[in-house]
Amino acid sequence: MHADGAYGAPVALTDKGRELLRGIERVDSLTMDPHKWLFQPYDVGCVLIRNRRHLRETFSMAPEYLQDIDLGNEQQINFGECGIELSRRFRALKVWLSLKAFGAESFRQAIDHGIMLAEQAEAFMRQTEDWEVVTPAQLGVLTIRYLPKGMATLDTINELNKQLAEEVVHRGFAMVSTTTLKGKVVMRLCTIHPGTTTEELHQILARISGLAAELGASCTHPI
Ligand SMILES: *Cc1c(COP(=O)(O)O)cnc(C)c1O
């Protein structure tokens, strides 16, 4: 059994995350992207695998021009036999170095910080008029949408939220993406930057909501 923890697996470092991901220790393999929630520069994706033999059996090619580097030794790892790349750079170095330099506790705190920011964003938006929290904060992500009273149709509301997200990105004060959940276009906020403060988060949300009111007022399809 494989689990795709590309985004979420690092929360297992925290107390809350360990509880949320209970059972993940039983999988046969787990992907994790240190270039996501372990704050590494692109790119360093990894897979943790319980039985190394499975990789070798899948990827080993042993062509004749590589016969001299066949280690022929079960104990040694030839990464060329563990994936689709033969020549590869030392991606693991940056992960190892930053763990050594900052320590696991710093990572734990930085991850907890991201989880907390999402919860704070949810609380803030629940108190902001004309906004709906569509999916509550979970693992540093939440989705919200602008839902002003008296807006005519779902299509109009969806269009407005799309425009709003575009405008936020265009102005450059935040990066939000959209997705569609059960027909609702929502904005997806991912709050895991370790340098973001609560104050900045509140400023950003207030600015998004101000912009929404401006766009909504100029909307061509009110009731
Ligand atoms: C990001 C992500 C991927 C893709 O990983 P890349 O490193 O961009 O190739 C796959 N699955 C999940 C759940 C992700 O979040």
PDB file of C-alpha atoms and ligand atoms in Angstrom:
ATOM      1  CA  MET A   1       0.000   0.000   0.000  1.00  0.00           C
ATOM      2  CA  HIS A   2       1.323   3.386  -1.049  1.00  0.00           C
ATOM      3  CA  ALA A   3       0.483   6.764   0.475  1.00  0.00           C
ATOM      4  CA  ASP A   4       0.955  10.034  -1.394  1.00  0.00           C
ATOM      5  CA  GLY A   5       2.226  12.350   1.309  1.00  0.00           C
ATOM      6  CA  ALA A   6       3.894  14.717  -1.164  1.00  0.00           C
ATOM      7  CA  TYR A   7       2.343  17.689   0.543  1.00  0.00           C
ATOM      8  CA  GLY A   8       1.134  16.446   3.922  1.00  0.00           C
ATOM      9  CA  ALA A   9       3.557  13.807   5.209  1.00  0.00           C
ATOM     10  CA  PRO A  10       5.902  16.230   7.043  1.00  0.00           C
ATOM     11  CA  VAL A  11       3.163  17.117   9.537  1.00  0.00           C
ATOM     12  CA  ALA A  12       3.910  13.748  11.109  1.00  0.00           C
ATOM     13  CA  LEU A  13       6.787  15.621  12.778  1.00  0.00           C
ATOM     14  CA  THR A  14       4.302  17.524  14.946  1.00  0.00           C
ATOM     15  CA  ASP A  15       2.098  16.223  17.771  1.00  0.00           C
ATOM     16  CA  LYS A  16      -1.110  17.290  16.055  1.00  0.00           C
ATOM     17  CA  GLY A  17       0.021  15.888  12.715  1.00  0.00           C
ATOM     18  CA  ARG A  18       1.037  12.565  14.165  1.00  0.00           C
ATOM     19  CA  GLU A  19      -2.501  12.184  15.490  1.00  0.00           C
ATOM     20  CA  LEU A  20      -4.026  13.213  12.131  1.00  0.00           C
ATOM     21  CA  LEU A  21      -1.881  10.783  10.157  1.00  0.00           C
ATOM     22  CA  ARG A  22      -2.174   7.877  12.572  1.00  0.00           C
ATOM     23  CA  GLY A  23      -1.686   4.627  10.638  1.00  0.00           C
ATOM     24  CA  ILE A  24       0.629   6.065   8.006  1.00  0.00           C
ATOM     25  CA  GLU A  25       3.525   4.190   9.592  1.00  0.00           C
ATOM     26  CA  ARG A  26       1.970   0.984   8.283  1.00  0.00           C
ATOM     27  CA  VAL A  27       2.240   1.756   4.556  1.00  0.00           C
ATOM     28  CA  ASP A  28       4.708  -0.020   2.295  1.00  0.00           C
ATOM     29  CA  SER A  29       5.822   3.187   0.655  1.00  0.00           C
ATOM     30  CA  LEU A  30       5.340   6.886   1.182  1.00  0.00           C
ATOM     31  CA  THR A  31       6.109   9.811  -1.094  1.00  0.00           C
ATOM     32  CA  MET A  32       7.076  13.116   0.414  1.00  0.00           C
ATOM     33  CA  ASP A  33       8.213  16.366  -1.175  1.00  0.00           C
ATOM     34  CA  PRO A  34      10.746  18.153   1.011  1.00  0.00           C
ATOM     35  CA  HIS A  35      10.406  21.059  -1.468  1.00  0.00           C
ATOM     36  CA  LYS A  36       6.936  21.591  -0.074  1.00  0.00           C
ATOM     37  CA  TRP A  37       6.441  21.468   3.687  1.00  0.00           C
ATOM     38  CA  LEU A  38      10.082  20.956   4.582  1.00  0.00           C
ATOM     39  CA  PHE A  39      10.849  24.335   3.005  1.00  0.00           C
ATOM     40  CA  GLN A  40      13.546  23.165   0.565  1.00  0.00           C
ATOM     41  CA  PRO A  41      14.333  24.809  -2.768  1.00  0.00           C
ATOM     42  CA  TYR A  42      13.020  22.975  -5.854  1.00  0.00           C
ATOM     43  CA  ASP A  43      13.457  20.164  -6.497  1.00  0.00           C
ATOM     44  CA  VAL A  44      13.698  17.340  -4.045  1.00  0.00           C
ATOM     45  CA  GLY A  45      10.991  14.721  -4.051  1.00  0.00           C
ATOM     46  CA  CYS A  46      11.479  11.480  -2.220  1.00  0.00           C
ATOM     47  CA  VAL A  47       9.983   8.098  -1.599  1.00  0.00           C
ATOM     48  CA  LEU A  48      10.426   6.144   1.590  1.00  0.00           C
ATOM     49  CA  ILE A  49      10.201   2.462   0.907  1.00  0.00           C
ATOM     50  CA  ARG A  50       9.966  -0.418   3.321  1.00  0.00           C
ATOM     51  CA  ASN A  51      11.440  -3.092   1.082  1.00  0.00           C
ATOM     52  CA  ARG A  52      14.237  -1.765  -1.105  1.00  0.00           C
ATOM     53  CA  ARG A  53      14.034  -4.874  -3.324  1.00  0.00           C
ATOM     54  CA  HIS A  54      10.813  -3.529  -4.872  1.00  0.00           C
ATOM     55  CA  LEU A  55      12.628  -0.565  -6.384  1.00  0.00           C
ATOM     56  CA  ARG A  56      15.452  -2.654  -7.718  1.00  0.00           C
ATOM     57  CA  GLU A  57      13.063  -5.140  -9.282  1.00  0.00           C
ATOM     58  CA  THR A  58      11.140  -2.303 -10.921  1.00  0.00           C
ATOM     59  CA  PHE A  59      13.905  -0.042 -12.156  1.00  0.00           C
ATOM     60  CA  SER A  60      17.108  -2.008 -12.514  1.00  0.00           C
ATOM     61  CA  MET A  61      18.149  -2.265 -16.174  1.00  0.00           C
ATOM     62  CA  ALA A  62      21.683  -3.609 -15.971  1.00  0.00           C
ATOM     63  CA  PRO A  63      22.548  -2.815 -19.609  1.00  0.00           C
ATOM     64  CA  GLU A  64      25.974  -4.003 -20.713  1.00  0.00           C
ATOM     65  CA  TYR A  65      27.492  -0.543 -20.874  1.00  0.00           C
ATOM     66  CA  LEU A  66      26.825  -0.260 -17.152  1.00  0.00           C
ATOM     67  CA  GLN A  67      28.050  -3.685 -16.168  1.00  0.00           C
ATOM     68  CA  ASP A  68      31.115  -2.312 -14.404  1.00  0.00           C
ATOM     69  CA  ILE A  69      29.045  -0.368 -11.906  1.00  0.00           C
ATOM     70  CA  ASP A  70      26.873  -3.308 -10.961  1.00  0.00           C
ATOM     71  CA  LEU A  71      27.632  -3.442  -7.276  1.00  0.00           C
ATOM     72  CA  GLY A  72      26.429  -7.010  -6.977  1.00  0.00           C
ATOM     73  CA  ASN A  73      25.998  -6.388  -3.302  1.00  0.00           C
ATOM     74  CA  GLU A  74      22.561  -6.286  -1.669  1.00  0.00           C
ATOM     75  CA  GLN A  75      23.804  -4.033   1.110  1.00  0.00           C
ATOM     76  CA  GLN A  76      25.034  -1.199  -1.083  1.00  0.00           C
ATOM     77  CA  ILE A  77      22.556   1.155  -2.712  1.00  0.00           C
ATOM     78  CA  ASN A  78      22.986   2.087  -6.347  1.00  0.00           C
ATOM     79  CA  PHE A  79      20.491   4.892  -6.863  1.00  0.00           C
ATOM     80  CA  GLY A  80      20.508   4.224 -10.592  1.00  0.00           C
ATOM     81  CA  GLU A  81      18.551   1.089  -9.744  1.00  0.00           C
ATOM     82  CA  CYS A  82      16.054   2.884  -7.536  1.00  0.00           C
ATOM     83  CA  GLY A  83      14.289   5.123 -10.039  1.00  0.00           C
ATOM     84  CA  ILE A  84      14.175   6.317 -13.629  1.00  0.00           C
ATOM     85  CA  GLU A  85      17.230   8.547 -13.370  1.00  0.00           C
ATOM     86  CA  LEU A  86      20.740   7.235 -13.901  1.00  0.00           C
ATOM     87  CA  SER A  87      22.910  10.348 -13.656  1.00  0.00           C
ATOM     88  CA  ARG A  88      21.545  12.398 -10.825  1.00  0.00           C
ATOM     89  CA  ARG A  89      22.631  15.179  -8.548  1.00  0.00           C
ATOM     90  CA  PHE A  90      22.929  15.050  -4.818  1.00  0.00           C
ATOM     91  CA  ARG A  91      19.476  16.381  -3.955  1.00  0.00           C
ATOM     92  CA  ALA A  92      19.469  14.906  -0.488  1.00  0.00           C
ATOM     93  CA  LEU A  93      22.356  17.125   0.587  1.00  0.00           C
ATOM     94  CA  LYS A  94      20.253  20.241   1.134  1.00  0.00           C
ATOM     95  CA  VAL A  95      17.686  18.345   3.201  1.00  0.00           C
ATOM     96  CA  TRP A  96      20.357  16.794   5.375  1.00  0.00           C
ATOM     97  CA  LEU A  97      22.255  20.063   5.749  1.00  0.00           C
ATOM     98  CA  SER A  98      19.268  22.127   6.742  1.00  0.00           C
ATOM     99  CA  LEU A  99      18.119  19.491   9.226  1.00  0.00           C
ATOM    100  CA  LYS A 100      21.601  19.582  10.730  1.00  0.00           C
ATOM    101  CA  ALA A 101      21.803  23.364  10.712  1.00  0.00           C
ATOM    102  CA  PHE A 102      18.308  24.213  12.005  1.00  0.00           C
ATOM    103  CA  GLY A 103      17.452  21.027  13.895  1.00  0.00           C
ATOM    104  CA  ALA A 104      14.252  18.982  13.780  1.00  0.00           C
ATOM    105  CA  GLU A 105      12.646  21.209  16.409  1.00  0.00           C
ATOM    106  CA  SER A 106      12.791  24.250  14.098  1.00  0.00           C
ATOM    107  CA  PHE A 107      11.024  22.276  11.399  1.00  0.00           C
ATOM    108  CA  ARG A 108       8.422  21.106  13.898  1.00  0.00           C
ATOM    109  CA  GLN A 109       7.743  24.691  14.961  1.00  0.00           C
ATOM    110  CA  ALA A 110       7.631  25.985  11.399  1.00  0.00           C
ATOM    111  CA  ILE A 111       5.099  23.308  10.433  1.00  0.00           C
ATOM    112  CA  ASP A 112       2.973  24.024  13.518  1.00  0.00           C
ATOM    113  CA  HIS A 113       3.091  27.702  12.586  1.00  0.00           C
ATOM    114  CA  GLY A 114       1.605  26.954   9.156  1.00  0.00           C
ATOM    115  CA  ILE A 115      -1.177  24.861  10.691  1.00  0.00           C
ATOM    116  CA  MET A 116      -1.944  27.682  13.129  1.00  0.00           C
ATOM    117  CA  LEU A 117      -2.030  30.351  10.416  1.00  0.00           C
ATOM    118  CA  ALA A 118      -4.675  28.395   8.504  1.00  0.00           C
ATOM    119  CA  GLU A 119      -6.772  28.149  11.674  1.00  0.00           C
ATOM    120  CA  GLN A 120      -6.373  31.875  12.250  1.00  0.00           C
ATOM    121  CA  ALA A 121      -7.369  32.563   8.657  1.00  0.00           C
ATOM    122  CA  GLU A 122     -10.486  30.465   9.133  1.00  0.00           C
ATOM    123  CA  ALA A 123     -11.433  32.313  12.331  1.00  0.00           C
ATOM    124  CA  PHE A 124     -10.856  35.664  10.613  1.00  0.00           C
ATOM    125  CA  MET A 125     -12.979  34.812   7.570  1.00  0.00           C
ATOM    126  CA  ARG A 126     -15.807  33.428   9.706  1.00  0.00           C
ATOM    127  CA  GLN A 127     -16.086  36.885  11.231  1.00  0.00           C
ATOM    128  CA  THR A 128     -15.891  38.697   7.920  1.00  0.00           C
ATOM    129  CA  GLU A 129     -19.244  39.600   6.489  1.00  0.00           C
ATOM    130  CA  ASP A 130     -20.227  38.161   3.100  1.00  0.00           C
ATOM    131  CA  TRP A 131     -17.650  35.387   3.225  1.00  0.00           C
ATOM    132  CA  GLU A 132     -18.128  31.644   3.484  1.00  0.00           C
ATOM    133  CA  VAL A 133     -15.546  29.180   4.782  1.00  0.00           C
ATOM    134  CA  VAL A 134     -16.169  26.280   2.410  1.00  0.00           C
ATOM    135  CA  THR A 135     -13.609  23.840   3.843  1.00  0.00           C
ATOM    136  CA  PRO A 136     -12.213  24.486   7.315  1.00  0.00           C
ATOM    137  CA  ALA A 137      -8.514  24.712   8.001  1.00  0.00           C
ATOM    138  CA  GLN A 138      -6.764  21.389   7.686  1.00  0.00           C
ATOM    139  CA  LEU A 139      -3.043  20.763   7.246  1.00  0.00           C
ATOM    140  CA  GLY A 140      -2.362  24.417   6.488  1.00  0.00           C
ATOM    141  CA  VAL A 141      -5.023  24.706   3.781  1.00  0.00           C
ATOM    142  CA  LEU A 142      -8.519  26.158   3.737  1.00  0.00           C
ATOM    143  CA  THR A 143     -10.960  27.249   1.065  1.00  0.00           C
ATOM    144  CA  ILE A 144     -13.178  30.303   1.164  1.00  0.00           C
ATOM    145  CA  ARG A 145     -15.448  32.199  -1.166  1.00  0.00           C
ATOM    146  CA  TYR A 146     -17.001  35.614  -1.408  1.00  0.00           C
ATOM    147  CA  LEU A 147     -20.750  35.290  -1.052  1.00  0.00           C
ATOM    148  CA  PRO A 148     -22.370  38.696  -0.935  1.00  0.00           C
ATOM    149  CA  LYS A 149     -26.029  38.916  -0.055  1.00  0.00           C
ATOM    150  CA  GLY A 150     -28.356  39.497  -2.979  1.00  0.00           C
ATOM    151  CA  MET A 151     -26.007  38.126  -5.633  1.00  0.00           C
ATOM    152  CA  ALA A 152     -28.195  36.593  -8.305  1.00  0.00           C
ATOM    153  CA  THR A 153     -26.908  33.191  -9.392  1.00  0.00           C
ATOM    154  CA  LEU A 154     -24.237  30.598  -8.668  1.00  0.00           C
ATOM    155  CA  ASP A 155     -22.641  31.445 -12.019  1.00  0.00           C
ATOM    156  CA  THR A 156     -22.340  35.087 -11.066  1.00  0.00           C
ATOM    157  CA  ILE A 157     -20.838  34.238  -7.709  1.00  0.00           C
ATOM    158  CA  ASN A 158     -18.419  31.780  -9.293  1.00  0.00           C
ATOM    159  CA  GLU A 159     -17.350  34.314 -11.889  1.00  0.00           C
ATOM    160  CA  LEU A 160     -16.804  36.928  -9.204  1.00  0.00           C
ATOM    161  CA  ASN A 161     -14.598  34.613  -7.152  1.00  0.00           C
ATOM    162  CA  LYS A 162     -12.541  33.726 -10.221  1.00  0.00           C
ATOM    163  CA  GLN A 163     -12.043  37.390 -11.028  1.00  0.00           C
ATOM    164  CA  LEU A 164     -11.169  38.107  -7.439  1.00  0.00           C
ATOM    165  CA  ALA A 165      -8.450  35.433  -7.336  1.00  0.00           C
ATOM    166  CA  GLU A 166      -7.017  36.731 -10.613  1.00  0.00           C
ATOM    167  CA  GLU A 167      -7.005  40.265  -9.315  1.00  0.00           C
ATOM    168  CA  VAL A 168      -5.268  39.276  -6.058  1.00  0.00           C
ATOM    169  CA  VAL A 169      -2.513  37.538  -7.998  1.00  0.00           C
ATOM    170  CA  HIS A 170      -2.308  40.382 -10.509  1.00  0.00           C
ATOM    171  CA  ARG A 171      -1.827  42.942  -7.740  1.00  0.00           C
ATOM    172  CA  GLY A 172       0.826  40.689  -6.281  1.00  0.00           C
ATOM    173  CA  PHE A 173       0.169  40.960  -2.543  1.00  0.00           C
ATOM    174  CA  ALA A 174      -0.797  37.292  -2.199  1.00  0.00           C
ATOM    175  CA  MET A 175      -0.799  34.127  -4.230  1.00  0.00           C
ATOM    176  CA  VAL A 176      -4.110  32.295  -4.185  1.00  0.00           C
ATOM    177  CA  SER A 177      -5.403  29.596  -6.456  1.00  0.00           C
ATOM    178  CA  THR A 178      -8.954  28.521  -7.170  1.00  0.00           C
ATOM    179  CA  THR A 179     -10.649  25.178  -7.319  1.00  0.00           C
ATOM    180  CA  THR A 180     -14.234  24.005  -7.750  1.00  0.00           C
ATOM    181  CA  LEU A 181     -15.948  22.124  -4.913  1.00  0.00           C
ATOM    182  CA  LYS A 182     -19.431  20.742  -5.608  1.00  0.00           C
ATOM    183  CA  GLY A 183     -19.987  23.437  -8.196  1.00  0.00           C
ATOM    184  CA  LYS A 184     -18.677  26.278  -6.033  1.00  0.00           C
ATOM    185  CA  VAL A 185     -15.609  28.159  -7.216  1.00  0.00           C
ATOM    186  CA  VAL A 186     -13.519  28.717  -4.107  1.00  0.00           C
ATOM    187  CA  MET A 187     -10.209  30.342  -3.307  1.00  0.00           C
ATOM    188  CA  ARG A 188      -7.655  28.042  -1.817  1.00  0.00           C
ATOM    189  CA  LEU A 189      -5.308  29.489   0.749  1.00  0.00           C
ATOM    190  CA  CYS A 190      -2.171  27.610   1.703  1.00  0.00           C
ATOM    191  CA  THR A 191      -0.559  29.298   4.681  1.00  0.00           C
ATOM    192  CA  ILE A 192       2.658  27.369   5.207  1.00  0.00           C
ATOM    193  CA  HIS A 193       5.278  30.043   4.612  1.00  0.00           C
ATOM    194  CA  PRO A 194       7.265  30.025   7.869  1.00  0.00           C
ATOM    195  CA  GLY A 195       7.975  33.765   7.653  1.00  0.00           C
ATOM    196  CA  THR A 196       4.345  34.866   7.473  1.00  0.00           C
ATOM    197  CA  THR A 197       3.097  36.543  10.652  1.00  0.00           C
ATOM    198  CA  THR A 198      -0.452  36.638  12.010  1.00  0.00           C
ATOM    199  CA  GLU A 199      -0.520  40.366  11.421  1.00  0.00           C
ATOM    200  CA  GLU A 200       0.457  39.968   7.764  1.00  0.00           C
ATOM    201  CA  LEU A 201      -2.125  37.233   7.355  1.00  0.00           C
ATOM    202  CA  HIS A 202      -4.877  39.495   8.721  1.00  0.00           C
ATOM    203  CA  GLN A 203      -3.754  42.348   6.468  1.00  0.00           C
ATOM    204  CA  ILE A 204      -3.853  40.094   3.427  1.00  0.00           C
ATOM    205  CA  LEU A 205      -7.313  38.748   4.262  1.00  0.00           C
ATOM    206  CA  ALA A 206      -8.666  42.227   4.930  1.00  0.00           C
ATOM    207  CA  ARG A 207      -7.268  43.385   1.612  1.00  0.00           C
ATOM    208  CA  ILE A 208      -8.812  40.439  -0.240  1.00  0.00           C
ATOM    209  CA  SER A 209     -12.150  41.176   1.326  1.00  0.00           C
ATOM    210  CA  GLY A 210     -11.898  44.895   0.495  1.00  0.00           C
ATOM    211  CA  LEU A 211     -11.087  44.033  -3.101  1.00  0.00           C
ATOM    212  CA  ALA A 212     -14.038  41.630  -3.189  1.00  0.00           C
ATOM    213  CA  ALA A 213     -16.409  44.385  -2.105  1.00  0.00           C
ATOM    214  CA  GLU A 214     -15.042  46.662  -4.850  1.00  0.00           C
ATOM    215  CA  LEU A 215     -15.408  43.987  -7.529  1.00  0.00           C
ATOM    216  CA  GLY A 216     -18.841  42.963  -6.230  1.00  0.00           C
ATOM    217  CA  ALA A 217     -20.075  46.556  -6.364  1.00  0.00           C
ATOM    218  CA  SER A 218     -19.079  46.877 -10.010  1.00  0.00           C
ATOM    219  CA  CYS A 219     -20.550  43.481 -10.831  1.00  0.00           C
ATOM    220  CA  THR A 220     -23.009  43.655 -13.709  1.00  0.00           C
ATOM    221  CA  HIS A 221     -25.517  41.096 -12.438  1.00  0.00           C
ATOM    222  CA  PRO A 222     -26.878  42.077  -9.051  1.00  0.00           C
ATOM    223  CA  ILE A 223     -30.528  41.225  -8.411  1.00  0.00           C
TER     224      ILE A 223
HETATM  225  C1  LIG B   1       2.740  18.270  -5.207  1.00  0.00           C
HETATM  226  C2  LIG B   1       2.042  16.981  -5.190  1.00  0.00           C
HETATM  227  C3  LIG B   1       2.362  16.004  -6.126  1.00  0.00           C
HETATM  228  C4  LIG B   1       3.360  16.255  -7.238  1.00  0.00           C
HETATM  229  O1  LIG B   1       4.643  16.374  -6.740  1.00  0.00           O
HETATM  230  P1  LIG B   1       5.795  17.114  -7.602  1.00  0.00           P
HETATM  231  O2  LIG B   1       6.920  17.205  -6.666  1.00  0.00           O
HETATM  232  O3  LIG B   1       5.254  18.440  -8.028  1.00  0.00           O
HETATM  233  O4  LIG B   1       6.076  16.237  -8.755  1.00  0.00           O
HETATM  234  C5  LIG B   1       1.723  14.777  -6.046  1.00  0.00           C
HETATM  235  N1  LIG B   1       0.812  14.541  -5.082  1.00  0.00           N
HETATM  236  C6  LIG B   1       0.476  15.470  -4.157  1.00  0.00           C
HETATM  237  C7  LIG B   1      -0.560  15.131  -3.106  1.00  0.00           C
HETATM  238  C8  LIG B   1       1.072  16.721  -4.176  1.00  0.00           C
HETATM  239  O5  LIG B   1       0.747  17.639  -3.257  1.00  0.00           O
END
